[in-house]
XYZ file of C-alpha atoms in Angstrom:
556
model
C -34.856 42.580 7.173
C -37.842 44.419 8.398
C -39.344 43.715 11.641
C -42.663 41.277 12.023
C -44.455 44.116 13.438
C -43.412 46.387 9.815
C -44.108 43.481 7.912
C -47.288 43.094 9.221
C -48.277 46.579 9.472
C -47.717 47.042 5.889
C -50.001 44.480 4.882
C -52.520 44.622 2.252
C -55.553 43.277 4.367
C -58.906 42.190 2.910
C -61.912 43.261 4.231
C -63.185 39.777 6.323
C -66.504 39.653 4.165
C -64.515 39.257 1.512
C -61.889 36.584 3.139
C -64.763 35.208 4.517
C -66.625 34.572 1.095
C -63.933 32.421 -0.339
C -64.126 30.362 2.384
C -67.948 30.123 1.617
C -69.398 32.325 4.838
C -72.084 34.963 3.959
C -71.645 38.198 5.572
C -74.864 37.641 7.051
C -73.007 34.453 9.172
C -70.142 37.026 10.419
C -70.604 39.018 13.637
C -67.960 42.109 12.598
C -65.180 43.131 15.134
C -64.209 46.193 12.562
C -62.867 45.295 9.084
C -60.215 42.950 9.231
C -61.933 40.610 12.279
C -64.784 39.099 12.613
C -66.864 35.772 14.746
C -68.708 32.997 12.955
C -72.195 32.719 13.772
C -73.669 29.955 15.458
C -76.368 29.544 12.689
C -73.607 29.188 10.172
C -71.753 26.236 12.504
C -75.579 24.501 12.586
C -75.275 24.688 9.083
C -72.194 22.971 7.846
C -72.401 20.056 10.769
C -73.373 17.282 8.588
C -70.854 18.359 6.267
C -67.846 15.879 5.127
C -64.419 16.787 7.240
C -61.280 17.592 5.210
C -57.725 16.536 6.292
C -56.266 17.065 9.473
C -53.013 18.121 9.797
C -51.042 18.607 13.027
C -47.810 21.151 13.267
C -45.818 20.665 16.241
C -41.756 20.991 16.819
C -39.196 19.974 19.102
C -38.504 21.131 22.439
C -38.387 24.782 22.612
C -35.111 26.739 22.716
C -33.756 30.128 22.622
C -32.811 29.873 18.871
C -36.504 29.466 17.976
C -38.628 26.846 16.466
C -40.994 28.671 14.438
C -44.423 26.399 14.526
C -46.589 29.183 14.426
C -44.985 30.660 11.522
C -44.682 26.911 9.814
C -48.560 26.776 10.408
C -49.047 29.806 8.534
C -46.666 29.419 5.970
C -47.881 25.799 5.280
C -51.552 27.112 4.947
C -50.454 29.626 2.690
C -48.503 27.855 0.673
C -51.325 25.242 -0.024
C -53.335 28.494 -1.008
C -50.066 28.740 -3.402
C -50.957 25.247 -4.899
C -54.962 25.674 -5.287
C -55.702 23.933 -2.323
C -59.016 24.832 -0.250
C -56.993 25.006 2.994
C -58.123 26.925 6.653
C -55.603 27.570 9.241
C -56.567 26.779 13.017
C -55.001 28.438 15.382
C -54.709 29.127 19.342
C -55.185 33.241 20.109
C -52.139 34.947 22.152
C -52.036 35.315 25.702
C -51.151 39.186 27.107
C -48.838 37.293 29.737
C -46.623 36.139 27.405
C -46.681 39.206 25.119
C -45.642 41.528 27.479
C -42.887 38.838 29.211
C -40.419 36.869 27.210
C -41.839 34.762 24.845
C -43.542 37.331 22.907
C -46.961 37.241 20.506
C -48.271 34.313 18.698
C -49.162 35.858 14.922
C -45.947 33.617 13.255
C -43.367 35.456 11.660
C -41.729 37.071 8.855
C -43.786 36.425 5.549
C -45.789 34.393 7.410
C -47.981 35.604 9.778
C -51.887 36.069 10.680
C -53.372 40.023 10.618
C -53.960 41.966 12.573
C -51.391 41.420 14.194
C -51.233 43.941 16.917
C -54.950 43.593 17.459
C -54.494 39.331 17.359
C -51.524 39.427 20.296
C -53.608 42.203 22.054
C -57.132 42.533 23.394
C -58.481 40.552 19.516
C -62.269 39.907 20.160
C -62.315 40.475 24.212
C -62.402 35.797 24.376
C -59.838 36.271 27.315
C -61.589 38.722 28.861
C -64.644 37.358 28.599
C -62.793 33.578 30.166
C -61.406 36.075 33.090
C -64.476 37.844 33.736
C -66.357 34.471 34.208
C -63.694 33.238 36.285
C -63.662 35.407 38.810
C -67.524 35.010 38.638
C -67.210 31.845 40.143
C -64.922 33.390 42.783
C -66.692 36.003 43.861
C -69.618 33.996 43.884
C -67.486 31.249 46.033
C -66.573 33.757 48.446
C -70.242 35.139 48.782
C -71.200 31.522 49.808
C -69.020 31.093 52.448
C -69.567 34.950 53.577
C -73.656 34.669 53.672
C -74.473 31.464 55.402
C -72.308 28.709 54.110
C -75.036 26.074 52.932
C -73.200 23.821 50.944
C -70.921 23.458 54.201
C -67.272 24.605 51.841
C -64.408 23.811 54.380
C -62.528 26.964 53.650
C -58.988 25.208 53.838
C -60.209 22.962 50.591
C -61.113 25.637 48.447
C -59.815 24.620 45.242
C -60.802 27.741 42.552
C -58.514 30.300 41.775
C -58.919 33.594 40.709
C -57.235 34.415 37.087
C -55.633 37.099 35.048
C -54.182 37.506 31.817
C -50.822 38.713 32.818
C -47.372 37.170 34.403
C -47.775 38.371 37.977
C -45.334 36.088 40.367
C -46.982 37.868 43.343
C -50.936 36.615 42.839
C -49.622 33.403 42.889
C -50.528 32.804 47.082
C -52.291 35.775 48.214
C -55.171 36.110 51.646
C -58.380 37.313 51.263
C -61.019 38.606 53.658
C -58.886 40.738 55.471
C -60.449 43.601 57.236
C -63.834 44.061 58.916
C -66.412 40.953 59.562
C -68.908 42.011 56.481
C -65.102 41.511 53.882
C -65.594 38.206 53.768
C -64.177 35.070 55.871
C -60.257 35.629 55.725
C -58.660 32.265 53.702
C -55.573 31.881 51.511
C -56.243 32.062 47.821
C -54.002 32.343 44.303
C -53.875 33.162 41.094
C -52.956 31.628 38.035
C -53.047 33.133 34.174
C -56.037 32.892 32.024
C -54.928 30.604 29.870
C -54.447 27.631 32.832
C -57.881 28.699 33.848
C -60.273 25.339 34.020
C -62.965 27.616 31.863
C -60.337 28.353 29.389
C -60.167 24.283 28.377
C -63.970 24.083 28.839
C -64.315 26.542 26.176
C -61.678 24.881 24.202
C -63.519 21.368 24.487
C -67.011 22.581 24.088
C -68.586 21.184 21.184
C -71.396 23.469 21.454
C -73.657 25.831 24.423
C -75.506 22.886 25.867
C -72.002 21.519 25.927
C -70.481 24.321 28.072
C -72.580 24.518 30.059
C -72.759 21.095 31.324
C -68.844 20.973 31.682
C -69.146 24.209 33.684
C -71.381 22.941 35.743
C -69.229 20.099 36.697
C -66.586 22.013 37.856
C -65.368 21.404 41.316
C -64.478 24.541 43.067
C -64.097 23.182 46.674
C -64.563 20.227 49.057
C -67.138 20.660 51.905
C -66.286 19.592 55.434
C -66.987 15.822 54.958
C -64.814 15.844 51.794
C -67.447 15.664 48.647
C -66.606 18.099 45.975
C -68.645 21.848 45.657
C -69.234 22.316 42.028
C -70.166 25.033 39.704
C -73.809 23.944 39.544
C -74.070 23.945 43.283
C -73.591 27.154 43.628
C -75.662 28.606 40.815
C -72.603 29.975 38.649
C -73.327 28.401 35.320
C -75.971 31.120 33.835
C -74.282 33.826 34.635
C -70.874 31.995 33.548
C -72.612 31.318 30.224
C -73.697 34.719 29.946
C -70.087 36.154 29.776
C -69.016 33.310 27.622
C -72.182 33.588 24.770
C -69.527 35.502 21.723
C -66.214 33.710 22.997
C -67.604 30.464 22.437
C -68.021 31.979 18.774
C -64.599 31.203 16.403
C -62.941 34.199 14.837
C -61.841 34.856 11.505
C -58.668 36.384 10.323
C -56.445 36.304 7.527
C -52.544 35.616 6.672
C -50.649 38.225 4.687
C -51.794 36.494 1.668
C -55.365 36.552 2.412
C -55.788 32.544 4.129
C -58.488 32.399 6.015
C -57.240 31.838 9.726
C -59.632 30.208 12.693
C -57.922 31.787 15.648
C -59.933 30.559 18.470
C -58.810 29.678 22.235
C -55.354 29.866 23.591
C -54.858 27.047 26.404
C -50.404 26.821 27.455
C -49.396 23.665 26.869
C -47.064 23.679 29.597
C -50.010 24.306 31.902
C -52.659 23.284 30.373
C -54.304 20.901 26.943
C -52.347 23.249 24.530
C -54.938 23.499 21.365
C -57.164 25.599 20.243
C -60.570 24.905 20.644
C -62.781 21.887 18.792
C -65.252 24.220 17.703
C -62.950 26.109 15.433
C -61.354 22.965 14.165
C -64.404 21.284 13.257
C -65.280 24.119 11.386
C -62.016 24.512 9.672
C -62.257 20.814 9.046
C -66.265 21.128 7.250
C -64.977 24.304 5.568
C -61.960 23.120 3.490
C -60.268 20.115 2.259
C -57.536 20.919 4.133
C -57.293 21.930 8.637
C -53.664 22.928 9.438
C -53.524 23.175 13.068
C -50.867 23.542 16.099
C -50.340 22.244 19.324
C -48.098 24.034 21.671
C -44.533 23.927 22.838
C -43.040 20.537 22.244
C -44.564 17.366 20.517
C -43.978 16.115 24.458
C -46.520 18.351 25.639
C -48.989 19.533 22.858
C -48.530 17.066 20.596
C -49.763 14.150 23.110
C -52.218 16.383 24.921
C -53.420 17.130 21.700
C -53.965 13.316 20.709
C -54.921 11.874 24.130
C -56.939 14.843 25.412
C -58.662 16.782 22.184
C -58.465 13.956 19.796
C -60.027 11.395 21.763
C -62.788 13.601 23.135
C -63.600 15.197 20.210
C -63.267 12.485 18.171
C -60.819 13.900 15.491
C -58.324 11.629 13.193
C -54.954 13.376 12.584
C -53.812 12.617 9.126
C -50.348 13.579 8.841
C -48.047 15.233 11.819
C -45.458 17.976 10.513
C -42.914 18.391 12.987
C -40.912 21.585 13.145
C -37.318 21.600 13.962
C -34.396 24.461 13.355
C -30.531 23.356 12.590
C -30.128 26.274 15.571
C -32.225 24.600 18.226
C -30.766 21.100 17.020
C -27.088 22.581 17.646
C -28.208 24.170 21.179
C -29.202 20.445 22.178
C -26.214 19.577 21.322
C -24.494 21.530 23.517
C -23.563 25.034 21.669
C -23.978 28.579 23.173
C -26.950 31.137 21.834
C -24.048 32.942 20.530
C -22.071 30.350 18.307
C -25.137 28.741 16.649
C -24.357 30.311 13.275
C -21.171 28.763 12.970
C -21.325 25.260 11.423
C -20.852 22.490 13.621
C -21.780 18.870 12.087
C -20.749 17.131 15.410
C -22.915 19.399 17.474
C -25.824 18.908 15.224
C -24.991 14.543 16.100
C -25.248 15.448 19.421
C -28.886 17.353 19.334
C -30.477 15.714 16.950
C -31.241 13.263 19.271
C -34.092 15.389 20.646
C -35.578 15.471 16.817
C -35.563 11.766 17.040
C -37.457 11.322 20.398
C -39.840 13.088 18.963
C -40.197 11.754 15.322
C -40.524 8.039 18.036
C -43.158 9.257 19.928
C -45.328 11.047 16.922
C -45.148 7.531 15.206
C -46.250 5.865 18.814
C -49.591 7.178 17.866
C -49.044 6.056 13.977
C -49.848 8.733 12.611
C -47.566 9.547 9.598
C -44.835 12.176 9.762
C -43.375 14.603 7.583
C -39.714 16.728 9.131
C -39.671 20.449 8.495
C -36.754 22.617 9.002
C -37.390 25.806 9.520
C -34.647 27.562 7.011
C -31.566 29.640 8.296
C -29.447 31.576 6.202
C -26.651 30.143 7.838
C -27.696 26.940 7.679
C -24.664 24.971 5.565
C -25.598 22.101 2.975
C -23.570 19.293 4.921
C -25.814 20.223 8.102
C -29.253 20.465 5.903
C -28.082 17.087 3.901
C -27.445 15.188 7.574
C -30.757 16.152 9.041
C -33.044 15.255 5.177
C -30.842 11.621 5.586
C -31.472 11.141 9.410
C -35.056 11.567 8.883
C -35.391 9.432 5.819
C -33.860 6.560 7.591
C -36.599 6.367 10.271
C -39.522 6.576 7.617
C -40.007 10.141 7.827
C -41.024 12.202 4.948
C -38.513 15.709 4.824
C -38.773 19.348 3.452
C -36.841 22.946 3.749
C -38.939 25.355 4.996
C -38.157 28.778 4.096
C -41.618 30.399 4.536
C -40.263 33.226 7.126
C -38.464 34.963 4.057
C -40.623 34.028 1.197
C -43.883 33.542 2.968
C -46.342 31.039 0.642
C -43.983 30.669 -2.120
C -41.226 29.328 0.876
C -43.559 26.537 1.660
C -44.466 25.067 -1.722
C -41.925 22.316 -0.909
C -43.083 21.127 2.391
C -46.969 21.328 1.207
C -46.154 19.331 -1.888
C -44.418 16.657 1.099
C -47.309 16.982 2.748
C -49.778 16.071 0.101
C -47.697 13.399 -1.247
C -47.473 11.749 2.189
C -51.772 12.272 2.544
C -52.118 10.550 -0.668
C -49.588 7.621 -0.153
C -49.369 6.967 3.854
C -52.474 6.239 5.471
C -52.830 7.302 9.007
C -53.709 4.104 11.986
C -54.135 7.138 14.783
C -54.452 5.539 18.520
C -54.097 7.442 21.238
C -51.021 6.234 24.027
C -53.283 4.580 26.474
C -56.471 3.369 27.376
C -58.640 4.923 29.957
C -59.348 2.150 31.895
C -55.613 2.204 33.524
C -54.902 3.925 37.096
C -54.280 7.384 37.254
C -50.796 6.331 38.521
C -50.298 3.936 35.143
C -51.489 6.460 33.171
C -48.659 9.109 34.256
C -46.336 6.511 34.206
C -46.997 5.840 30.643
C -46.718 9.671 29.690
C -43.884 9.728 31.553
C -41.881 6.486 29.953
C -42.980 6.317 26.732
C -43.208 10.096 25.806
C -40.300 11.578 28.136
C -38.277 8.671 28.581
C -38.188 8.800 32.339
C -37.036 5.739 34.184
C -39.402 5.982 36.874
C -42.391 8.175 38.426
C -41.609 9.584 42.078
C -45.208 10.623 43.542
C -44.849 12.688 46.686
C -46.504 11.200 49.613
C -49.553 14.211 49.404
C -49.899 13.824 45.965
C -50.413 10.230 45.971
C -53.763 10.915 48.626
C -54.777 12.854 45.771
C -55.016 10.871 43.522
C -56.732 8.014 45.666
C -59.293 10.594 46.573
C -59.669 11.598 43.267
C -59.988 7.861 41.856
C -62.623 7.443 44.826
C -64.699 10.015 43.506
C -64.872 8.553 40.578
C -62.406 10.651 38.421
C -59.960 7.757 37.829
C -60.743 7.131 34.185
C -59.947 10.455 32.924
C -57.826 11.045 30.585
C -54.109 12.881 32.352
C -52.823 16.659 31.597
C -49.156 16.753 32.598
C -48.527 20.326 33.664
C -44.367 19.975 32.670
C -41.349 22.460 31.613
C -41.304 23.047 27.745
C -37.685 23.268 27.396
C -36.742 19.452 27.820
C -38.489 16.153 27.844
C -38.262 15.692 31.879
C -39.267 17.891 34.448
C -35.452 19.307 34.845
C -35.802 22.358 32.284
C -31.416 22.244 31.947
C -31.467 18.661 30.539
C -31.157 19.077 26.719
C -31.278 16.497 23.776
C -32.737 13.433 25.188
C -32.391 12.691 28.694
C -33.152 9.293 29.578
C -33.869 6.828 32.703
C -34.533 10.331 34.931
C -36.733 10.399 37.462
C -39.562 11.753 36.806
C -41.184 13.977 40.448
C -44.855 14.568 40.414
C -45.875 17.353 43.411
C -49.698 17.581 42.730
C -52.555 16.492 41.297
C -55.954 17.387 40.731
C -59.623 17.205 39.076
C -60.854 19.726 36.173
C -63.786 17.857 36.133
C -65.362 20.491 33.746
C -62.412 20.134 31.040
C -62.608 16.646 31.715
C -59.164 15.506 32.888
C -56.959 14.785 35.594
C -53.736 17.732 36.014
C -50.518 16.404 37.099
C -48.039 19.214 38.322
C -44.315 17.920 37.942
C -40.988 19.711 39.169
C -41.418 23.452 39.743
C -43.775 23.806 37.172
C -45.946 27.508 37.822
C -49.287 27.775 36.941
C -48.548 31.810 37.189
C -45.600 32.575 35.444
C -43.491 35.440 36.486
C -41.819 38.331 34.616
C -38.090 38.067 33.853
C -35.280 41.122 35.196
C -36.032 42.644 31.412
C -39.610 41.900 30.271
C -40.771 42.643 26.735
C -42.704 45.317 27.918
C -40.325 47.760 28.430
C -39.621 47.349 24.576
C -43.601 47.961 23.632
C -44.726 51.629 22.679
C -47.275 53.261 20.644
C -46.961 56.815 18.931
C -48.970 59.728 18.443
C -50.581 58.288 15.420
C -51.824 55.115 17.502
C -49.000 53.147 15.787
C -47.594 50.634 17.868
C -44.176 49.508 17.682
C -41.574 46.803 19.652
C -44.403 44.341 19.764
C -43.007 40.448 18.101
């Protein structure tokens, strides 16, 4: 089997203007990044506002594992396959983050048969959004730091400085840095950090942003420090939003791709959801959703984390109505949970599969907490045996949950036909009562316990003694009735990353928490989560080349 990177490279592309026709954009409404990429024009978003909104469809998956999920590549697959059926269908997508690329987890194009193009250009620098989210970042920063340096006037207490600079790379050793070293005109000498671009507070602004106005007001409400008698600093105060704006004007802008067979793609934003909201942003999906009959769209990681940030954060703020929920599993991963080495996961094992399906099942629970209708995917193995397929279709049908093979990595469209024709049959006959978990009015504390209980299945909420005066500062400023981001491990449903399947009564630990007043949320940091992640002893990287003919190879 060839490689994603062949695959993709040996793609018959479309020129955009032509991709971008079918989906009923002029070329006059593209901004052209080459070719085969291109932005929507603002003047074409004014026009289709008023527009009726198509279906919304949500992919998630289980908890991630080392065997692989493949929601990004279901996402694609799906959309393609609907394009297989007749169906006017858009793909919405988050864009790839460098860190990732070059450390373990690798791009975000999907897979196989079943991917978005360019690929190399998608999981590299794409349309310059991330740079453009950095740059304006470390704006602020500087601009922070200039503050304190020339006079002070906003009185910033220097130990409350709550901004951190960004990058788009795994770098363990930005993550608590000092600045100001050196001579008296370098600045006033302070700790600082880092974290990655994509758990940057202007990364979800941009991501929730229905429109410039809109920005700009949430970047303006950023709070960046505390002053000496405790008030927040924001954005505003400190004259940051123009220039902020500025750098932001084209990455506000959605971009258009394509699959390998021609689907137009929105690829548009790229918050973790580990770390951060974990969708991509409204502005895309809107679109998507005016453009088509049908928006497929993902949430990242784990329905535990993007699924419910996607439904209590983006849903309810942008006021969007999930129709259907496919969620993504793999005989593999279900095996892994159940207790089975990397290496034996191709060997049959029924009572394994008992054992970790359990994790499926939290999750099919929690999707339907929000009653929103649910359709099972597995993602198709070749060594996937009929008694282990046949288990998983009857476990699902017995909790009211639609089920389809997915074999879209090997036969790309064509692959999918089975779980699109699920999906549309589940549209047409199950009618969606989406809620989100809880109301806004609750505590910041009742709302974490919720998250915590009813999605994780934690028996109870330990809040360290420091993070529990933040959140009865916060709730005294008047943050209290945001809605909460739980910053949380992607590889099981509590905060212990080694606890497979479904763990349950656990104690949930919560070490920090704090405002994005911009984004408009609360962030709850539990167990070791890092907001910087870190490289592992043998990154992808050292895998990654490029020849003398500009082609680039070891990239997935």
């Amino acid at each position: 089997m060839k490689t994603d990177i062949q695959i993709a490279q040996e793609a018959i592309m479309e020129p955009i203007t032509a991709v971008a026709e079918r989906a009923g954009i002029s070329a006059d409404d593209l901004e052209l990044y080459g070719k085969y990429k291109a932005k929507i024009s603002g003047d074409f978003l004014e026009k289709i506002k008023d527009r009726p909104e198509g279906k919304l469809i949500l992919v998630t998956a289980i908890n991630p594992t080392p065997a692989g999920e493949g929601k990004t590549t279901t996402s694609v697959g799906l959309g393609q396959a609907f394009g297989k059926l007749g169906k006017n269908a858009i793909i919405a997508l988050r864009e790839p983050s460098l860190g990732p690329c070059f450390g373990v987890k690798g791009g975000a194009a999907g897979g196989g048969y079943a991917q978005v193009v360019p690929m190399e250009d998608l999981n590299l620098h794409f349309t310059g959004d991330f740079h453009a989210i950095t740059s304006a970042n470390n704006l602020l920063a500087a601009l922070l730091d200039n503050h304190i340096q020339q006079g002070n006037e906003l009185e910033i207490d220097t130990r409350s400085v709550v901004w951190k600079r960004c990058l788009d790379m795994n770098d363990r050793v930005l993550r608590n840095i000092v600045v100001g070293l050196g001579n008296k005109t370098d600045g006033v000498v302070r700790e600082d950090h880092f974290v990655i671009t994509v758990a940057s507070e202007i990364m979800a602004v941009l991501c929730l942003a229905t429109d410039m106005a809109d920005l700009k007001d949430r970047l303006s409400r950023m709070v960046v420090a505390y002053n000496y008698a405790g008030q927040p600093v924001t954005a505003g105060q400190l004259k940051a939003v123009g220039a902020m704006a500025a750098l932001l004007k084209d990455a506000i802008k959605p971009n258009l791709i394509q699959t390998l067979e021609n689907t137009p793609a929105l690829v548009h934003g790229g918050p973790f959801a580990n770390i951060a909201h974990g969708c991509n942003s409204v502005i895309a999906t809107k679109a998507a959703l005016r453009m088509a009959d049908y928006c497929i769209t993902e949430a990242g990681f784990g329905a535990d984390l993007g699924a419910e940030k996607f439904f209590d954060i983006k849903c309810r703020m942008a006021g969007l109505k999930p129709d259907a929920v496919v969620l993504v599993a793999t005989i593999r991963a279900l095996k892994y949970n159940g207790g089975v080495a990397k290496a034996d996961l191709n060997t049959p094992n029924l009572e394994a599969l008992r054992k970790g399906i359990v994790n499926l099942e939290k999750h099919i629970e929690n999707v339907q907490k929000y009653g929103v209708p649910v359709v099972v995917t597995l993602n198709s193995f070749v060594t996937d045996s009929e008694e282990e397929v046949a288990f998983v279709r009857a476990f699902c049908e017995e909790r009211d949950c639609e089920f389809a093979l997915s074999e879209v990595w090997g036969k790309g469209g064509e692959g999918g036909i089975a779980l699109a024709e699920k999906v549309l049959q589940t549209l047409e006959t199950k009618e969606s009562h989406f809620k989100p978990l809880y109301d806004l009015d609750l505590s910041i504390k009742e709302k974490i316990q919720t998250i915590a209980k009813e999605i994780y299945g934690a028996g109870s909420v330990n809040i360290a003694p420091s993070a529990a005066k933040q959140i009865a500062k916060l709730e005294e400023l008047g943050y209290g009735k945001l809605p909460i981001c739980m910053a949380k491990n992607q590889y099981s449903l509590s905060d212990d990353p080694t606890l497979l399947g479904r763990p349950e009564g656990f104690d949930m630990n919560i070490r920090e928490v704090y405002v994005s007043a911009g984004a408009g949320f609360v962030v709850v940091l539990t167990g070791a989560i890092m907001t910087m992640p870190g490289l592992s002893k043998t990154p992808a990287a050292y895998g990654i080349d490029v020849n003398d003919d500009g082609v680039i190879t070891g990239l997935f």
